[in-house]
Amino acid sequence: MLELVRDDWTLLRDLYRNDRTSLTGYDLINNYIYWPDQAEYVKIYTTNDNWLEHGSFVLIHNSNDKADVFFNTLNGSLLELQALLSSLKLNSRHWFCGYRHLLRNIVDKYCVERCLKLKKLEHLETFVYYLPQSAIQPFDCRYQFRSPGHQTCISSG
């Protein structure tokens, strides 16, 4: 297991630039890069020194009462990603967030290893679609309780 230093987070993020439909890829990592006041609560781990080739990672965001756990791989071994997740010492209550269907078995195995009851495990899937700016223009809206001109519903940026 290798912890990525914060200076390497942009390199990891950029590996996912061509896969913008994944919830645990470019946009997730970018969010934490530009959320500096949470930096001390976020750790990113990878399987080995070849992370620039496979893009496998586990991101943990610790808060007061739980840890949000995100993980993904571009072309790495699912067994290595499973081993990485299994090697983590998560002492607090934790949520697995935003993983794609392909990685569902990794969560199941993690739960079985820890004798957690799978009856309580719910997998909720989310699908992300990107449209060209011209297609979303008719849906552009503004949130009435924000400052004037502040777009919040749909951003074309």
PDB file of C-alpha atoms in Angstrom:
ATOM      1  CA  MET A   1       0.000   0.000   0.000  1.00  0.00           C
ATOM      2  CA  LEU A   2       1.285   3.428  -0.965  1.00  0.00           C
ATOM      3  CA  GLU A   3      -0.169   6.743   0.205  1.00  0.00           C
ATOM      4  CA  LEU A   4      -0.166   9.370  -2.525  1.00  0.00           C
ATOM      5  CA  VAL A   5       1.171  12.740  -1.477  1.00  0.00           C
ATOM      6  CA  ARG A   6      -1.165  15.630  -2.205  1.00  0.00           C
ATOM      7  CA  ASP A   7       1.109  16.923  -4.983  1.00  0.00           C
ATOM      8  CA  ASP A   8       0.410  13.700  -6.934  1.00  0.00           C
ATOM      9  CA  TRP A   9      -3.373  13.969  -6.749  1.00  0.00           C
ATOM     10  CA  THR A  10      -3.533  16.001  -9.977  1.00  0.00           C
ATOM     11  CA  LEU A  11      -1.588  13.281 -11.793  1.00  0.00           C
ATOM     12  CA  LEU A  12      -4.066  10.661 -10.598  1.00  0.00           C
ATOM     13  CA  ARG A  13      -7.011  12.894 -11.512  1.00  0.00           C
ATOM     14  CA  ASP A  14      -5.663  13.454 -15.020  1.00  0.00           C
ATOM     15  CA  LEU A  15      -5.528   9.702 -15.646  1.00  0.00           C
ATOM     16  CA  TYR A  16      -9.348   9.794 -15.509  1.00  0.00           C
ATOM     17  CA  ARG A  17      -9.828  12.796 -17.826  1.00  0.00           C
ATOM     18  CA  ASN A  18     -11.249  10.601 -20.617  1.00  0.00           C
ATOM     19  CA  ASP A  19     -13.690   8.769 -18.318  1.00  0.00           C
ATOM     20  CA  ARG A  20     -15.978  11.562 -17.113  1.00  0.00           C
ATOM     21  CA  THR A  21     -18.998   9.298 -16.532  1.00  0.00           C
ATOM     22  CA  SER A  22     -17.393   7.653 -13.503  1.00  0.00           C
ATOM     23  CA  LEU A  23     -18.420   9.140 -10.160  1.00  0.00           C
ATOM     24  CA  THR A  24     -15.132   8.049  -8.631  1.00  0.00           C
ATOM     25  CA  GLY A  25     -12.737   9.420 -11.176  1.00  0.00           C
ATOM     26  CA  TYR A  26     -11.800  12.841 -12.452  1.00  0.00           C
ATOM     27  CA  ASP A  27     -14.514  14.918 -10.792  1.00  0.00           C
ATOM     28  CA  LEU A  28     -14.199  13.247  -7.392  1.00  0.00           C
ATOM     29  CA  ILE A  29     -10.438  13.702  -7.178  1.00  0.00           C
ATOM     30  CA  ASN A  30     -10.714  17.241  -8.557  1.00  0.00           C
ATOM     31  CA  ASN A  31     -13.250  18.075  -5.847  1.00  0.00           C
ATOM     32  CA  TYR A  32     -10.789  17.137  -3.112  1.00  0.00           C
ATOM     33  CA  ILE A  33      -7.897  18.920  -4.818  1.00  0.00           C
ATOM     34  CA  TYR A  34      -9.861  22.175  -4.641  1.00  0.00           C
ATOM     35  CA  TRP A  35     -11.213  21.612  -1.131  1.00  0.00           C
ATOM     36  CA  PRO A  36      -8.066  22.466   0.830  1.00  0.00           C
ATOM     37  CA  ASP A  37      -9.718  22.887   4.232  1.00  0.00           C
ATOM     38  CA  GLN A  38     -10.552  19.157   4.114  1.00  0.00           C
ATOM     39  CA  ALA A  39      -6.998  18.135   3.152  1.00  0.00           C
ATOM     40  CA  GLU A  40      -6.118  16.775   6.579  1.00  0.00           C
ATOM     41  CA  TYR A  41      -9.193  14.511   6.496  1.00  0.00           C
ATOM     42  CA  VAL A  42      -8.539  12.989   3.061  1.00  0.00           C
ATOM     43  CA  LYS A  43      -6.066  10.238   2.186  1.00  0.00           C
ATOM     44  CA  ILE A  44      -5.526   8.542  -1.159  1.00  0.00           C
ATOM     45  CA  TYR A  45      -3.875   5.132  -1.315  1.00  0.00           C
ATOM     46  CA  THR A  46      -2.790   3.080  -4.291  1.00  0.00           C
ATOM     47  CA  THR A  47      -1.599  -0.460  -4.812  1.00  0.00           C
ATOM     48  CA  ASN A  48       2.003   0.136  -5.867  1.00  0.00           C
ATOM     49  CA  ASP A  49       4.498   2.420  -7.601  1.00  0.00           C
ATOM     50  CA  ASN A  50       2.920   1.710 -11.013  1.00  0.00           C
ATOM     51  CA  TRP A  51      -0.216   3.693 -10.187  1.00  0.00           C
ATOM     52  CA  LEU A  52       0.352   6.022 -13.167  1.00  0.00           C
ATOM     53  CA  GLU A  53      -0.205   3.007 -15.425  1.00  0.00           C
ATOM     54  CA  HIS A  54      -3.281   1.440 -13.807  1.00  0.00           C
ATOM     55  CA  GLY A  55      -4.918   4.322 -11.919  1.00  0.00           C
ATOM     56  CA  SER A  56      -6.049   2.116  -9.024  1.00  0.00           C
ATOM     57  CA  PHE A  57      -6.799   4.011  -5.830  1.00  0.00           C
ATOM     58  CA  VAL A  58      -8.806   4.157  -2.628  1.00  0.00           C
ATOM     59  CA  LEU A  59      -9.772   7.614  -1.356  1.00  0.00           C
ATOM     60  CA  ILE A  60     -10.908   7.983   2.248  1.00  0.00           C
ATOM     61  CA  HIS A  61     -12.579  11.138   3.522  1.00  0.00           C
ATOM     62  CA  ASN A  62     -12.884  11.037   7.304  1.00  0.00           C
ATOM     63  CA  SER A  63     -15.487  13.132   9.072  1.00  0.00           C
ATOM     64  CA  ASN A  64     -16.666  13.283  12.668  1.00  0.00           C
ATOM     65  CA  ASP A  65     -18.759  10.144  12.704  1.00  0.00           C
ATOM     66  CA  LYS A  66     -17.863   8.189   9.564  1.00  0.00           C
ATOM     67  CA  ALA A  67     -15.504   7.717   6.661  1.00  0.00           C
ATOM     68  CA  ASP A  68     -16.565   7.947   3.023  1.00  0.00           C
ATOM     69  CA  VAL A  69     -14.601   5.409   0.975  1.00  0.00           C
ATOM     70  CA  PHE A  70     -14.246   5.787  -2.795  1.00  0.00           C
ATOM     71  CA  PHE A  71     -12.252   3.472  -5.037  1.00  0.00           C
ATOM     72  CA  ASN A  72     -11.632   2.852  -8.704  1.00  0.00           C
ATOM     73  CA  THR A  73      -9.232   1.484 -11.285  1.00  0.00           C
ATOM     74  CA  LEU A  74      -8.715   2.171 -14.960  1.00  0.00           C
ATOM     75  CA  ASN A  75      -6.969  -1.004 -16.003  1.00  0.00           C
ATOM     76  CA  GLY A  76      -5.505  -2.411 -12.834  1.00  0.00           C
ATOM     77  CA  SER A  77      -6.038  -5.812 -11.350  1.00  0.00           C
ATOM     78  CA  LEU A  78      -9.288  -6.127  -9.437  1.00  0.00           C
ATOM     79  CA  LEU A  79      -7.508  -8.545  -7.111  1.00  0.00           C
ATOM     80  CA  GLU A  80      -4.917  -5.877  -6.290  1.00  0.00           C
ATOM     81  CA  LEU A  81      -7.648  -3.316  -5.674  1.00  0.00           C
ATOM     82  CA  GLN A  82      -9.424  -5.829  -3.419  1.00  0.00           C
ATOM     83  CA  ALA A  83      -6.170  -6.446  -1.526  1.00  0.00           C
ATOM     84  CA  LEU A  84      -5.644  -2.699  -1.112  1.00  0.00           C
ATOM     85  CA  LEU A  85      -9.131  -2.201   0.266  1.00  0.00           C
ATOM     86  CA  SER A  86      -8.762  -5.210   2.565  1.00  0.00           C
ATOM     87  CA  SER A  87      -5.452  -3.924   3.937  1.00  0.00           C
ATOM     88  CA  LEU A  88      -6.955  -0.672   5.166  1.00  0.00           C
ATOM     89  CA  LYS A  89      -7.576  -0.306   8.872  1.00  0.00           C
ATOM     90  CA  LEU A  90     -10.955   1.411   8.923  1.00  0.00           C
ATOM     91  CA  ASN A  91     -11.962   1.796  12.550  1.00  0.00           C
ATOM     92  CA  SER A  92     -14.906   4.123  12.140  1.00  0.00           C
ATOM     93  CA  ARG A  93     -18.248   3.541  10.497  1.00  0.00           C
ATOM     94  CA  HIS A  94     -17.676   3.788   6.767  1.00  0.00           C
ATOM     95  CA  TRP A  95     -19.665   4.103   3.555  1.00  0.00           C
ATOM     96  CA  PHE A  96     -18.567   2.830   0.167  1.00  0.00           C
ATOM     97  CA  CYS A  97     -19.562   5.539  -2.267  1.00  0.00           C
ATOM     98  CA  GLY A  98     -19.967   5.869  -6.011  1.00  0.00           C
ATOM     99  CA  TYR A  99     -18.418   2.602  -7.126  1.00  0.00           C
ATOM    100  CA  ARG A 100     -19.449   1.183 -10.467  1.00  0.00           C
ATOM    101  CA  HIS A 101     -21.153  -2.162 -10.993  1.00  0.00           C
ATOM    102  CA  LEU A 102     -17.887  -3.832 -12.039  1.00  0.00           C
ATOM    103  CA  LEU A 103     -16.501  -3.213  -8.539  1.00  0.00           C
ATOM    104  CA  ARG A 104     -19.528  -4.509  -6.646  1.00  0.00           C
ATOM    105  CA  ASN A 105     -17.883  -7.861  -5.878  1.00  0.00           C
ATOM    106  CA  ILE A 106     -14.991  -6.061  -4.202  1.00  0.00           C
ATOM    107  CA  VAL A 107     -17.415  -4.520  -1.704  1.00  0.00           C
ATOM    108  CA  ASP A 108     -19.122  -7.881  -1.174  1.00  0.00           C
ATOM    109  CA  LYS A 109     -15.782  -9.606  -0.467  1.00  0.00           C
ATOM    110  CA  TYR A 110     -14.746  -6.828   1.898  1.00  0.00           C
ATOM    111  CA  CYS A 111     -17.962  -7.356   3.879  1.00  0.00           C
ATOM    112  CA  VAL A 112     -17.573 -11.148   3.927  1.00  0.00           C
ATOM    113  CA  GLU A 113     -13.959 -10.845   5.187  1.00  0.00           C
ATOM    114  CA  ARG A 114     -15.210  -8.794   8.129  1.00  0.00           C
ATOM    115  CA  CYS A 115     -18.226 -11.029   8.809  1.00  0.00           C
ATOM    116  CA  LEU A 116     -20.639  -8.217   8.005  1.00  0.00           C
ATOM    117  CA  LYS A 117     -24.177  -9.208   7.156  1.00  0.00           C
ATOM    118  CA  LEU A 118     -24.794  -8.880   3.442  1.00  0.00           C
ATOM    119  CA  LYS A 119     -28.546  -8.768   4.053  1.00  0.00           C
ATOM    120  CA  LYS A 120     -28.084  -5.170   5.149  1.00  0.00           C
ATOM    121  CA  LEU A 121     -25.855  -4.278   2.196  1.00  0.00           C
ATOM    122  CA  GLU A 122     -27.611  -2.230  -0.452  1.00  0.00           C
ATOM    123  CA  HIS A 123     -25.994  -1.396  -3.769  1.00  0.00           C
ATOM    124  CA  LEU A 124     -27.396   1.782  -5.286  1.00  0.00           C
ATOM    125  CA  GLU A 125     -26.352   2.553  -8.833  1.00  0.00           C
ATOM    126  CA  THR A 126     -25.951   6.009 -10.299  1.00  0.00           C
ATOM    127  CA  PHE A 127     -25.516   6.785 -13.955  1.00  0.00           C
ATOM    128  CA  VAL A 128     -23.887   9.971 -15.194  1.00  0.00           C
ATOM    129  CA  TYR A 129     -24.495  11.356 -18.652  1.00  0.00           C
ATOM    130  CA  TYR A 130     -22.698  14.251 -20.285  1.00  0.00           C
ATOM    131  CA  LEU A 131     -24.309  16.355 -22.975  1.00  0.00           C
ATOM    132  CA  PRO A 132     -22.882  19.042 -25.224  1.00  0.00           C
ATOM    133  CA  GLN A 133     -23.509  22.602 -24.067  1.00  0.00           C
ATOM    134  CA  SER A 134     -26.003  23.161 -26.880  1.00  0.00           C
ATOM    135  CA  ALA A 135     -28.170  20.307 -25.588  1.00  0.00           C
ATOM    136  CA  ILE A 136     -28.338  21.597 -22.010  1.00  0.00           C
ATOM    137  CA  GLN A 137     -28.917  25.257 -22.843  1.00  0.00           C
ATOM    138  CA  PRO A 138     -32.737  24.890 -22.691  1.00  0.00           C
ATOM    139  CA  PHE A 139     -32.458  23.408 -19.169  1.00  0.00           C
ATOM    140  CA  ASP A 140     -30.256  26.146 -17.737  1.00  0.00           C
ATOM    141  CA  CYS A 141     -31.686  27.416 -14.449  1.00  0.00           C
ATOM    142  CA  ARG A 142     -30.754  29.548 -11.502  1.00  0.00           C
ATOM    143  CA  TYR A 143     -31.308  28.883  -7.832  1.00  0.00           C
ATOM    144  CA  GLN A 144     -33.431  31.736  -6.514  1.00  0.00           C
ATOM    145  CA  PHE A 145     -31.919  31.895  -3.016  1.00  0.00           C
ATOM    146  CA  ARG A 146     -28.320  32.333  -4.152  1.00  0.00           C
ATOM    147  CA  SER A 147     -26.616  35.527  -5.198  1.00  0.00           C
ATOM    148  CA  PRO A 148     -27.826  37.005  -8.492  1.00  0.00           C
ATOM    149  CA  GLY A 149     -26.428  35.274 -11.547  1.00  0.00           C
ATOM    150  CA  HIS A 150     -25.121  32.263  -9.642  1.00  0.00           C
ATOM    151  CA  GLN A 151     -25.794  29.087 -11.617  1.00  0.00           C
ATOM    152  CA  THR A 152     -26.310  25.978  -9.551  1.00  0.00           C
ATOM    153  CA  CYS A 153     -28.594  23.527 -11.333  1.00  0.00           C
ATOM    154  CA  ILE A 154     -26.698  22.910 -14.531  1.00  0.00           C
ATOM    155  CA  SER A 155     -23.257  24.175 -15.352  1.00  0.00           C
ATOM    156  CA  SER A 156     -21.853  24.163 -18.845  1.00  0.00           C
ATOM    157  CA  GLY A 157     -18.294  24.628 -17.580  1.00  0.00           C
TER     158      GLY A 157
END
